[in-house]
XYZ file of C-alpha atoms in Angstrom:
688
model
C 37.674 -46.637 1.090
C 35.519 -47.969 3.935
C 32.579 -45.859 5.050
C 31.127 -45.623 8.540
C 27.608 -46.896 9.011
C 24.850 -44.519 10.062
C 24.686 -46.011 13.573
C 28.466 -45.737 13.920
C 28.366 -42.100 12.862
C 25.690 -41.363 15.463
C 27.702 -43.152 18.135
C 30.781 -41.059 17.316
C 28.733 -37.861 17.416
C 27.381 -38.795 20.851
C 30.864 -39.644 22.070
C 32.367 -36.350 20.975
C 29.250 -34.195 21.472
C 30.815 -32.210 24.328
C 34.007 -31.577 22.351
C 31.947 -30.450 19.374
C 29.992 -28.075 21.613
C 33.181 -26.480 22.929
C 34.506 -26.206 19.381
C 31.329 -24.399 18.258
C 31.626 -22.010 21.203
C 35.266 -21.281 20.351
C 34.481 -20.710 16.671
C 31.612 -18.379 17.590
C 33.798 -16.346 19.984
C 36.620 -16.126 17.430
C 34.287 -14.989 14.637
C 32.770 -12.273 16.822
C 36.143 -11.053 18.113
C 37.700 -11.187 14.645
C 35.107 -8.794 13.197
C 34.942 -6.328 16.112
C 36.889 -3.045 15.803
C 40.329 -3.377 17.408
C 40.740 -0.221 19.448
C 40.670 0.729 23.100
C 37.279 1.625 24.559
C 36.710 5.150 25.907
C 35.873 4.849 29.594
C 33.065 7.403 29.889
C 29.554 7.732 28.522
C 28.944 11.335 27.492
C 25.449 12.797 27.651
C 24.666 16.472 27.284
C 22.636 18.008 30.119
C 23.463 15.343 32.727
C 25.288 15.817 36.030
C 28.877 14.544 35.964
C 28.802 12.133 38.929
C 32.310 10.773 38.505
C 35.496 12.261 39.894
C 37.079 15.340 38.326
C 38.258 14.503 34.822
C 41.756 15.925 34.334
C 43.399 15.993 30.918
C 46.417 13.624 30.782
C 47.841 15.462 27.758
C 47.294 18.487 25.515
C 44.544 18.171 22.946
C 42.644 20.491 20.617
C 38.953 21.270 21.109
C 37.025 20.146 18.058
C 34.471 22.427 16.486
C 30.865 21.269 16.442
C 29.300 20.290 13.147
C 27.200 23.510 12.995
C 30.377 25.545 13.600
C 32.212 23.705 10.830
C 29.300 24.211 8.450
C 29.173 27.927 9.324
C 32.919 28.307 8.704
C 32.587 26.467 5.415
C 29.764 28.762 4.353
C 31.843 31.862 5.131
C 34.902 30.407 3.401
C 32.958 29.452 0.288
C 31.432 32.932 0.170
C 34.959 34.339 -0.046
C 35.630 32.431 -3.271
C 34.345 34.337 -6.299
C 33.492 32.291 -9.394
C 36.258 32.215 -12.019
C 35.510 33.258 -15.618
C 38.080 32.673 -18.361
C 38.349 35.415 -21.051
C 38.305 34.056 -24.623
C 40.094 36.726 -26.744
C 39.998 34.646 -29.907
C 36.210 34.595 -29.875
C 35.886 38.357 -30.486
C 38.230 38.172 -33.514
C 36.250 35.277 -34.975
C 32.917 37.006 -34.436
C 34.141 40.319 -35.948
C 35.325 38.491 -39.061
C 32.063 36.642 -39.182
C 30.148 39.916 -38.918
C 31.929 41.258 -42.046
C 31.078 38.100 -43.968
C 27.431 38.228 -42.853
C 27.138 41.861 -43.982
C 28.529 41.004 -47.440
C 26.035 38.160 -47.833
C 22.981 40.068 -46.614
C 23.822 43.481 -48.173
C 22.362 42.721 -51.597
C 18.918 42.035 -50.151
C 18.943 44.931 -47.694
C 17.956 47.603 -50.286
C 20.543 50.077 -49.010
C 22.690 52.134 -51.447
C 26.192 50.689 -51.946
C 27.853 53.997 -51.118
C 26.724 53.608 -47.471
C 28.228 50.143 -47.140
C 31.579 51.268 -45.555
C 29.714 53.297 -42.948
C 27.526 50.286 -41.986
C 30.590 48.050 -41.703
C 32.341 50.591 -39.485
C 29.336 51.106 -37.182
C 28.642 47.368 -36.796
C 32.276 46.478 -36.058
C 32.657 49.334 -33.558
C 29.507 48.323 -31.696
C 30.445 44.623 -31.560
C 34.027 45.466 -30.500
C 32.727 47.687 -27.656
C 30.523 44.853 -26.423
C 33.330 42.264 -26.483
C 35.781 44.671 -24.867
C 33.443 45.051 -21.932
C 32.773 41.299 -21.810
C 29.791 38.980 -22.219
C 28.852 36.138 -19.847
C 25.979 33.872 -18.833
C 24.790 34.296 -15.234
C 25.067 31.222 -12.974
C 21.993 30.642 -10.751
C 24.249 29.028 -8.127
C 25.615 32.468 -7.209
C 22.322 34.361 -7.443
C 20.964 33.226 -4.069
C 20.861 36.700 -2.495
C 21.029 39.059 -5.508
C 20.900 39.033 -9.283
C 24.499 40.224 -9.662
C 27.514 38.806 -7.869
C 31.301 39.384 -7.755
C 33.469 37.439 -10.189
C 37.135 36.955 -11.042
C 38.107 37.271 -14.703
C 41.261 35.492 -15.850
C 42.783 36.940 -19.012
C 46.169 35.459 -19.921
C 46.590 34.396 -16.268
C 45.951 37.947 -15.088
C 43.090 38.084 -12.565
C 40.690 41.007 -12.443
C 38.002 41.385 -9.784
C 34.683 42.594 -11.165
C 30.953 42.319 -10.660
C 28.514 40.824 -13.144
C 26.871 44.262 -13.283
C 30.096 45.562 -14.914
C 29.815 43.214 -17.897
C 27.133 42.272 -20.370
C 24.833 39.357 -20.614
C 23.626 38.593 -24.148
C 20.353 40.373 -23.469
C 22.082 43.450 -22.003
C 24.503 43.559 -24.946
C 21.614 43.668 -27.441
C 19.903 46.341 -25.362
C 23.128 48.384 -25.364
C 23.405 48.139 -29.176
C 19.767 49.103 -29.586
C 20.296 52.134 -27.350
C 23.399 53.232 -29.321
C 21.518 53.038 -32.623
C 18.274 54.603 -31.440
C 19.336 58.165 -32.358
C 20.805 57.274 -35.756
C 18.130 58.002 -38.327
C 20.672 57.730 -41.095
C 21.140 54.020 -40.477
C 18.864 50.992 -40.873
C 18.736 49.975 -37.206
C 16.858 46.718 -37.750
C 19.400 45.526 -40.323
C 22.359 46.274 -38.051
C 20.776 44.734 -34.941
C 19.995 41.573 -36.894
C 23.641 41.313 -37.986
C 25.032 42.017 -34.523
C 22.635 39.707 -32.604
C 23.856 36.685 -34.557
C 27.440 37.452 -33.494
C 26.983 38.062 -29.764
C 28.339 35.085 -27.806
C 29.741 34.914 -24.230
C 33.503 35.523 -24.290
C 33.710 35.144 -20.491
C 33.264 31.414 -19.775
C 32.606 30.080 -16.261
C 35.475 27.767 -15.220
C 33.674 25.242 -13.010
C 36.722 23.020 -12.569
C 39.003 25.802 -11.334
C 36.313 27.348 -9.133
C 35.484 23.971 -7.551
C 39.161 23.311 -6.912
C 39.552 26.654 -5.134
C 36.413 25.973 -3.068
C 37.683 22.514 -2.142
C 41.074 23.895 -1.119
C 39.619 26.609 1.069
C 37.311 24.092 2.804
C 40.135 21.599 3.335
C 42.354 24.296 4.789
C 39.775 25.272 7.382
C 40.695 24.428 10.944
C 38.400 21.889 12.623
C 39.508 22.955 16.088
C 39.037 26.025 18.273
C 41.396 26.282 21.199
C 43.299 23.796 23.316
C 42.935 21.936 26.593
C 46.261 21.848 28.399
C 47.711 18.868 30.231
C 46.525 18.907 33.851
C 43.521 21.112 33.055
C 40.145 20.030 34.510
C 37.899 19.020 31.636
C 34.807 18.585 33.813
C 34.413 18.689 37.565
C 32.371 16.301 39.685
C 28.807 17.548 40.212
C 28.881 20.003 37.303
C 26.426 19.937 34.429
C 27.658 18.735 31.060
C 26.981 21.949 29.114
C 27.481 22.408 25.377
C 31.018 23.647 25.926
C 31.933 20.834 28.321
C 30.274 18.273 26.043
C 32.444 19.416 23.137
C 35.576 19.183 25.282
C 34.617 15.628 26.274
C 33.993 14.662 22.658
C 37.371 16.141 21.731
C 39.050 14.228 24.559
C 37.383 11.017 23.370
C 38.673 11.565 19.828
C 42.182 12.308 21.115
C 42.054 9.234 23.375
C 41.009 6.932 20.517
C 43.651 8.378 18.167
C 46.309 7.967 20.830
C 45.193 4.408 21.613
C 45.207 3.535 17.919
C 48.822 4.698 17.600
C 50.317 3.787 20.968
C 47.940 1.094 22.307
C 48.800 -2.605 22.330
C 46.348 -4.240 19.911
C 47.104 -7.654 21.360
C 45.768 -6.585 24.748
C 42.673 -5.119 23.108
C 42.172 -8.426 21.298
C 42.624 -10.359 24.553
C 40.122 -8.107 26.332
C 37.524 -8.625 23.613
C 38.123 -12.375 23.665
C 37.611 -12.488 27.452
C 34.407 -10.419 27.339
C 32.816 -12.293 24.438
C 34.018 -15.631 25.793
C 32.476 -14.904 29.198
C 29.143 -13.971 27.600
C 29.001 -17.117 25.462
C 30.014 -19.226 28.484
C 27.205 -17.693 30.562
C 24.797 -18.565 27.764
C 25.970 -22.185 27.835
C 25.679 -22.270 31.644
C 22.099 -21.000 31.375
C 21.267 -23.758 28.896
C 22.925 -26.392 31.088
C 21.066 -25.297 34.235
C 17.635 -24.450 32.851
C 17.310 -25.974 29.350
C 19.205 -29.258 29.399
C 17.171 -30.461 26.417
C 18.669 -27.701 24.267
C 22.143 -28.021 25.794
C 22.198 -31.729 24.942
C 21.308 -31.083 21.294
C 24.267 -29.590 19.400
C 21.969 -28.862 16.492
C 19.983 -26.408 18.625
C 23.121 -25.006 20.256
C 24.586 -24.311 16.823
C 21.420 -22.453 15.808
C 21.563 -20.230 18.917
C 25.251 -19.488 18.388
C 24.575 -18.740 14.722
C 21.894 -16.161 15.605
C 24.086 -14.472 18.252
C 27.170 -14.471 16.022
C 25.181 -13.206 13.040
C 23.816 -10.205 14.945
C 27.186 -9.192 16.396
C 28.837 -9.749 13.007
C 26.250 -7.391 11.467
C 27.053 -4.780 14.136
C 30.786 -5.100 13.443
C 30.298 -4.646 9.703
C 28.100 -1.593 10.338
C 30.828 -0.049 12.536
C 33.512 -0.719 9.917
C 31.333 0.738 7.144
C 30.691 3.760 9.404
C 26.926 3.487 9.192
C 25.461 6.962 9.973
C 23.472 5.543 12.874
C 23.864 2.129 14.519
C 20.182 2.119 15.490
C 19.363 1.145 11.898
C 20.354 -2.422 12.864
C 17.320 -4.600 13.827
C 18.512 -5.791 17.235
C 15.002 -7.018 18.173
C 15.177 -9.663 15.477
C 17.242 -11.868 17.853
C 14.727 -12.123 20.741
C 11.853 -12.608 18.277
C 13.569 -15.514 16.501
C 14.630 -17.171 19.758
C 11.178 -16.662 21.298
C 9.391 -18.215 18.328
C 11.786 -21.146 18.009
C 12.410 -21.750 21.739
C 10.936 -19.871 24.702
C 10.633 -16.522 26.484
C 13.337 -17.002 29.137
C 15.968 -18.030 26.627
C 15.023 -15.162 24.290
C 15.414 -12.570 27.058
C 18.684 -14.090 28.290
C 20.255 -14.116 24.824
C 19.036 -10.593 24.034
C 20.617 -9.251 27.232
C 23.949 -10.894 26.380
C 23.911 -9.526 22.815
C 23.130 -6.000 24.036
C 25.835 -6.191 26.719
C 28.476 -7.187 24.159
C 27.279 -4.597 21.638
C 27.318 -1.899 24.332
C 31.124 -1.973 24.411
C 31.380 -0.871 20.797
C 28.587 1.676 20.325
C 28.518 5.318 21.465
C 26.480 6.215 24.560
C 26.360 2.661 25.840
C 23.770 3.332 28.561
C 21.329 4.936 26.142
C 21.889 2.077 23.710
C 21.312 -0.532 26.408
C 18.131 1.186 27.595
C 16.719 1.502 24.076
C 17.468 -2.087 23.070
C 16.715 -3.909 26.337
C 13.297 -2.266 26.661
C 12.505 -2.823 22.972
C 13.661 -6.451 23.209
C 11.473 -7.065 26.266
C 8.494 -5.530 24.477
C 9.116 -7.674 21.388
C 9.189 -10.833 23.540
C 6.088 -9.923 25.534
C 4.117 -8.958 22.428
C 4.448 -12.460 20.933
C 4.188 -14.468 24.161
C 1.186 -16.324 22.777
C 1.538 -16.364 19.015
C -1.774 -17.498 17.521
C -2.020 -15.300 14.400
C 0.493 -14.128 11.802
C -0.842 -10.581 12.186
C 0.782 -10.481 15.623
C 4.101 -9.778 13.877
C 2.723 -6.480 12.560
C 1.147 -5.682 15.930
C 4.456 -6.488 17.612
C 6.284 -4.153 15.210
C 3.836 -1.358 16.090
C 4.285 -1.912 19.844
C 8.089 -1.961 19.475
C 7.912 1.334 17.547
C 5.805 2.892 20.317
C 8.258 1.719 22.997
C 11.173 3.129 20.990
C 9.334 6.449 20.622
C 8.573 6.721 24.341
C 12.213 5.995 25.200
C 13.339 8.449 22.498
C 11.174 11.230 23.948
C 12.285 10.526 27.506
C 16.000 10.531 26.702
C 15.603 13.608 24.456
C 13.840 15.529 27.240
C 16.606 14.635 29.712
C 19.372 15.524 27.248
C 17.926 18.635 25.605
C 15.482 20.005 28.186
C 13.403 21.479 25.371
C 10.783 20.175 22.940
C 11.880 22.573 20.189
C 15.396 21.184 20.103
C 14.182 17.620 19.410
C 14.757 16.597 15.797
C 12.083 14.099 14.727
C 14.384 12.863 11.943
C 16.601 11.345 14.646
C 13.811 8.803 15.195
C 13.934 7.550 11.581
C 16.682 4.934 12.291
C 14.432 3.320 14.905
C 11.557 3.071 12.408
C 13.878 1.486 9.833
C 15.108 -0.942 12.500
C 11.540 -2.035 13.291
C 10.762 -2.550 9.604
C 13.899 -4.685 9.211
C 12.769 -6.692 12.257
C 9.981 -8.108 10.076
C 12.731 -10.097 8.330
C 12.419 -12.443 11.311
C 9.471 -14.126 9.556
C 11.414 -15.487 6.517
C 14.469 -16.184 8.702
C 12.373 -18.347 11.028
C 11.148 -20.322 8.019
C 14.745 -20.865 6.842
C 15.927 -21.932 10.304
C 13.003 -24.352 10.612
C 13.935 -26.067 7.363
C 17.694 -26.113 7.935
C 17.625 -27.177 11.611
C 14.445 -29.319 11.483
C 12.544 -27.229 14.040
C 8.858 -26.508 14.464
C 7.840 -22.970 15.373
C 4.498 -21.609 16.500
C 4.073 -20.203 12.991
C 4.193 -23.717 11.512
C 1.787 -24.946 14.174
C -0.649 -22.157 13.272
C -0.559 -23.328 9.665
C -1.035 -26.973 10.687
C -4.071 -26.194 12.871
C -5.887 -24.652 9.925
C -8.734 -27.110 9.245
C -8.303 -26.484 5.519
C -4.921 -28.236 5.643
C -4.891 -31.179 3.164
C -4.857 -34.022 5.721
C -7.565 -32.475 7.888
C -9.741 -31.728 4.863
C -9.352 -35.332 3.726
C -10.234 -36.615 7.208
C -13.342 -34.405 7.363
C -14.545 -36.058 4.137
C -13.315 -39.656 4.685
C -13.855 -40.021 8.439
C -16.220 -37.230 9.541
C -16.874 -38.817 12.959
C -13.148 -39.013 13.691
C -12.739 -35.401 12.531
C -15.422 -34.195 14.958
C -13.873 -36.273 17.728
C -10.453 -34.689 16.997
C -11.935 -31.192 17.170
C -13.485 -31.893 20.570
C -10.252 -33.449 21.849
C -8.336 -30.387 20.619
C -10.664 -28.053 22.532
C -10.418 -30.104 25.725
C -6.637 -30.487 25.596
C -6.012 -26.862 24.623
C -8.021 -25.492 27.549
C -6.302 -27.847 29.973
C -2.827 -26.855 28.771
C -3.712 -23.169 29.022
C -4.478 -23.726 32.702
C -1.561 -25.920 33.760
C 1.044 -24.307 31.486
C 2.407 -25.611 28.206
C 2.273 -25.101 24.469
C -1.410 -24.774 23.605
C -0.734 -24.528 19.864
C 1.316 -27.725 19.938
C -1.306 -29.729 21.813
C -4.016 -28.471 19.455
C -2.010 -29.537 16.407
C -1.298 -32.932 17.986
C -4.984 -33.411 18.833
C -6.156 -32.600 15.316
C -3.755 -35.105 13.730
C -3.577 -37.849 16.375
C -6.187 -40.077 14.689
C -5.407 -39.535 10.987
C -4.486 -43.227 10.731
C -8.202 -44.078 11.024
C -8.699 -42.820 7.462
C -7.351 -46.160 6.195
C -10.374 -48.076 7.563
C -12.814 -45.440 8.888
C -15.786 -47.817 9.263
C -13.911 -49.988 11.779
C -14.170 -47.098 14.272
C -17.499 -46.571 15.938
C -17.633 -42.785 15.521
C -17.793 -43.269 11.731
C -20.502 -45.983 11.780
C -23.915 -44.559 10.947
C -25.873 -47.386 9.235
C -25.763 -49.859 12.124
C -23.380 -52.163 10.251
C -20.279 -53.103 12.245
C -17.478 -54.747 10.188
C -15.944 -56.161 13.387
C -18.795 -58.671 13.580
C -17.089 -60.690 10.813
C -13.607 -60.639 12.399
C -11.940 -62.398 15.297
C -11.148 -60.394 18.405
C -7.425 -60.518 17.589
C -7.996 -59.246 14.051
C -10.241 -56.438 15.266
C -7.683 -55.413 17.874
C -4.897 -55.343 15.288
C -6.965 -53.114 12.972
C -7.650 -50.722 15.841
C -3.987 -50.731 16.928
C -2.757 -50.280 13.356
C -4.263 -46.777 13.125
C -1.261 -45.567 15.163
C 1.425 -46.932 12.820
C -0.627 -45.975 9.778
C -1.056 -42.460 11.179
C 2.717 -42.131 11.621
C 3.225 -43.302 8.038
C 0.665 -40.831 6.648
C 2.084 -37.998 8.754
C 5.607 -38.557 7.492
C 4.376 -38.773 3.931
C 2.692 -35.376 4.458
C 5.936 -33.975 5.986
C 4.400 -33.273 9.372
C 6.974 -32.282 12.025
C 8.256 -35.063 14.301
C 7.020 -33.142 17.331
C 3.459 -33.553 16.005
C 4.026 -37.184 14.982
C 4.973 -37.886 18.613
C 1.328 -37.252 19.563
C 0.188 -39.932 17.109
C 2.781 -42.341 18.493
C 1.952 -41.789 22.194
C -1.752 -40.955 22.428
C -2.602 -44.551 23.438
C 0.719 -45.228 25.179
C 1.152 -48.973 25.709
C -2.398 -49.633 26.972
C -4.583 -52.552 25.893
C -7.559 -52.501 23.566
C -9.613 -53.634 26.540
C -12.957 -54.240 24.843
C -11.629 -56.905 22.498
C -9.213 -58.286 25.106
C -11.950 -58.775 27.723
C -14.323 -60.171 25.083
C -11.704 -62.723 24.055
C -11.140 -63.778 27.669
C -14.879 -64.072 28.269
C -15.679 -66.086 25.159
C -12.554 -68.294 25.085
C -11.630 -68.874 28.734
C -9.781 -72.086 27.977
C -7.638 -70.586 25.202
C -4.208 -69.012 25.830
C -4.336 -65.381 24.814
C -1.228 -63.332 24.157
C -1.886 -60.006 25.855
C 0.634 -58.230 23.595
C -1.664 -58.888 20.639
C -4.127 -56.491 22.219
C -1.604 -53.887 23.411
C -0.526 -50.665 21.677
C 3.223 -50.511 20.928
C 3.770 -47.241 22.828
C 5.749 -45.398 24.009
C 3.907 -43.692 26.841
C 3.591 -39.877 26.613
C 6.876 -38.102 27.391
C 5.667 -34.492 27.497
C 3.015 -32.591 29.395
C 1.149 -31.856 26.158
C 1.124 -35.517 25.059
C -0.106 -36.632 28.505
C -2.991 -34.142 28.423
C -3.894 -35.298 24.906
C -4.041 -38.952 26.020
C -6.480 -38.058 28.803
C -8.598 -35.813 26.558
C -8.749 -38.482 23.831
C -9.870 -41.275 26.155
C -12.355 -39.155 28.086
C -13.959 -37.561 25.006
C -14.372 -40.970 23.316
C -15.814 -42.570 26.475
C -18.219 -39.684 27.070
C -20.029 -40.547 23.823
C -21.141 -43.847 25.369
C -22.988 -42.169 28.263
C -26.709 -42.882 28.021
C -27.833 -39.930 30.119
C -24.894 -37.588 30.670
C -25.250 -35.575 33.853
C -22.935 -34.012 36.401
C -22.523 -37.246 38.395
C -21.978 -39.584 35.440
C -19.540 -37.203 33.723
C -17.602 -36.640 36.940
C -17.428 -40.368 37.602
C -16.293 -41.068 34.041
C -13.477 -38.494 34.175
C -12.252 -39.710 37.566
C -12.314 -43.369 36.487
C -10.388 -42.868 33.253
C -7.739 -40.634 34.847
C -7.259 -43.162 37.660
C -6.921 -45.977 35.109
C -4.209 -44.093 33.195
C -2.337 -43.388 36.411
C -2.613 -47.016 37.539
C -1.274 -48.148 34.174
C 1.742 -45.778 34.549
C 0.831 -44.002 31.329
C 1.674 -40.548 32.716
C 4.938 -41.387 34.492
C 7.104 -39.585 31.896
C 4.791 -36.676 31.092
C 5.885 -34.246 33.842
C 2.320 -33.744 35.072
C 1.890 -33.111 38.808
C -1.010 -34.232 41.004
C -2.113 -30.617 41.201
C -2.147 -30.495 37.404
C -4.247 -33.677 37.365
C -6.888 -32.076 39.580
C -6.958 -28.970 37.379
C -7.275 -31.085 34.224
C -10.153 -33.120 35.660
C -12.046 -30.001 36.717
C -11.670 -28.467 33.241
C -12.744 -31.679 31.468
C -15.810 -32.031 33.695
C -16.880 -28.442 33.161
C -16.385 -28.567 29.384
C -18.120 -31.929 28.934
C -21.123 -30.689 30.892
C -21.247 -27.679 28.580
C -20.976 -29.922 25.506
C -23.834 -32.161 26.676
C -25.885 -29.189 28.001
C -26.010 -30.494 31.563
C -27.893 -28.139 33.894
C -26.089 -27.662 37.197
C -28.173 -27.591 40.423
C -27.464 -24.515 42.471
């Protein structure tokens, strides 16, 4: 079977890119809608203690008022207290133990030292005592029922006949022995120790606690309890406009909500609910695509990035749907802030905030107290985005988690004060779900790593790792080409400060600056910054050969970078830092020394392309200016200023910055920063 070539596959993907985008949107909407709960949404947000600002709410039908959870628990406690523990009487046990007592007496009589003529009397006394004990009953006390007192009421079942008693009316094993001891204490004609020893071995509980039957009765009485207290009649005002939502009104509203949802589940048209969800989710996803089309065309044009964004959004809403179906005790356990953090790290702040707002808006339709939920999550999401605006250390994740927790706590206190109106009524345990949510938010770190690998992205976290000077390539360059390494450090400082001022990714430009000259490690001595002995290997080469060696450090750098698995976004700095300029020194030398010879200018020209980002353009300027500044004999304010102006003008004249999105205002800012920093590097004293 014929296979399509790689170029043909790419051409087909470009041709059908828009169709693929729409397909991904449709799949995302369908997955979200498919997992969401299919029931009508209650129209009102209910908050205790707030003023009811809507019109009078009149009951459209009769419904029962549900009891509150404390009321249900109180009723259950009273009902359970009415159930006495069941003890089953074991009549066979007393017969067995009486027979056993006779056998024990026969065995032990010979060693007791008591005359045989008294044997019948001992048998009679022992049997009578043991029979009296068993007739009254023996049991083991259950600590479960001794919460308020040692003794408690019980029900004794004997041949299915129930008798109400108290544990004080029967014996425990200890009380039975005490009773026998008391009965024998006045009998000097009997060996009390011998009889007590016989009897103690035969005292066993004949009233056995029936846990299964007792538990069944307790379960039945709890299940038979009513969970309602009163009714609201059709046409009755549930809450009037301008009135305060008191405890009583709040419970009526909760009961109405439950009745509404039950009624909608039975009588509602699930197809309309499904259509409504599809329209809402579809609108939100469409707005997201419109945002990308208007403000981030680079992302919109890349279906790989669009699929990642849709995956994150769908994954979060899918998680919410599963939590609702599993009836998670509190939906605030879900780490909603993980979405803006991932999008902020992988893309930018505006997109992260936009996506977070859309996710919260969709989620708000399916969680209780939608306004509270929206306030909690929008504020926390904004804080999470702001706290990692400039990610330069991994520890910022922990600091961000702490700040998010603080913002949650402030919002929690504020809403609790409004709702409860009392500090004492605030339950600190209600804040635990928010803490768990923040801890789960730290999962963003491994998820970002996975997304980077799967979707071939480069996050600020990766850039932080790359800018570590102990990275293998940088460590090798510091040893092999120390002059180039120092040059790269200075270029990184210049470019980073310039980007900070004009706006851009400072981490990216620093990483690009550190790696832009790694190709020089192939032949470090052919570059002047690495020559220390006065020997110049170019003296033995033609101008064309020297130029090709200099130019080759770009292609060699790209090769080394790919071998080291550097991200393409960093390799772009290696590719563009000289643009398509000439190696002017060797080109002019060739013209001067061989005026009659035809010289191919392309032999002395870098392959390009020119910089196509603001960061790459700034790096080109920083690289050229830092290298040229080393040739200044006596660096001062005038010579440095002239050098910076000349090189920037040359790059502009050569159209090297035409694709870098740098404005003339940015150019002036960059020049001022370079001049100031170079004067600091060369310790130039400024005249005041």
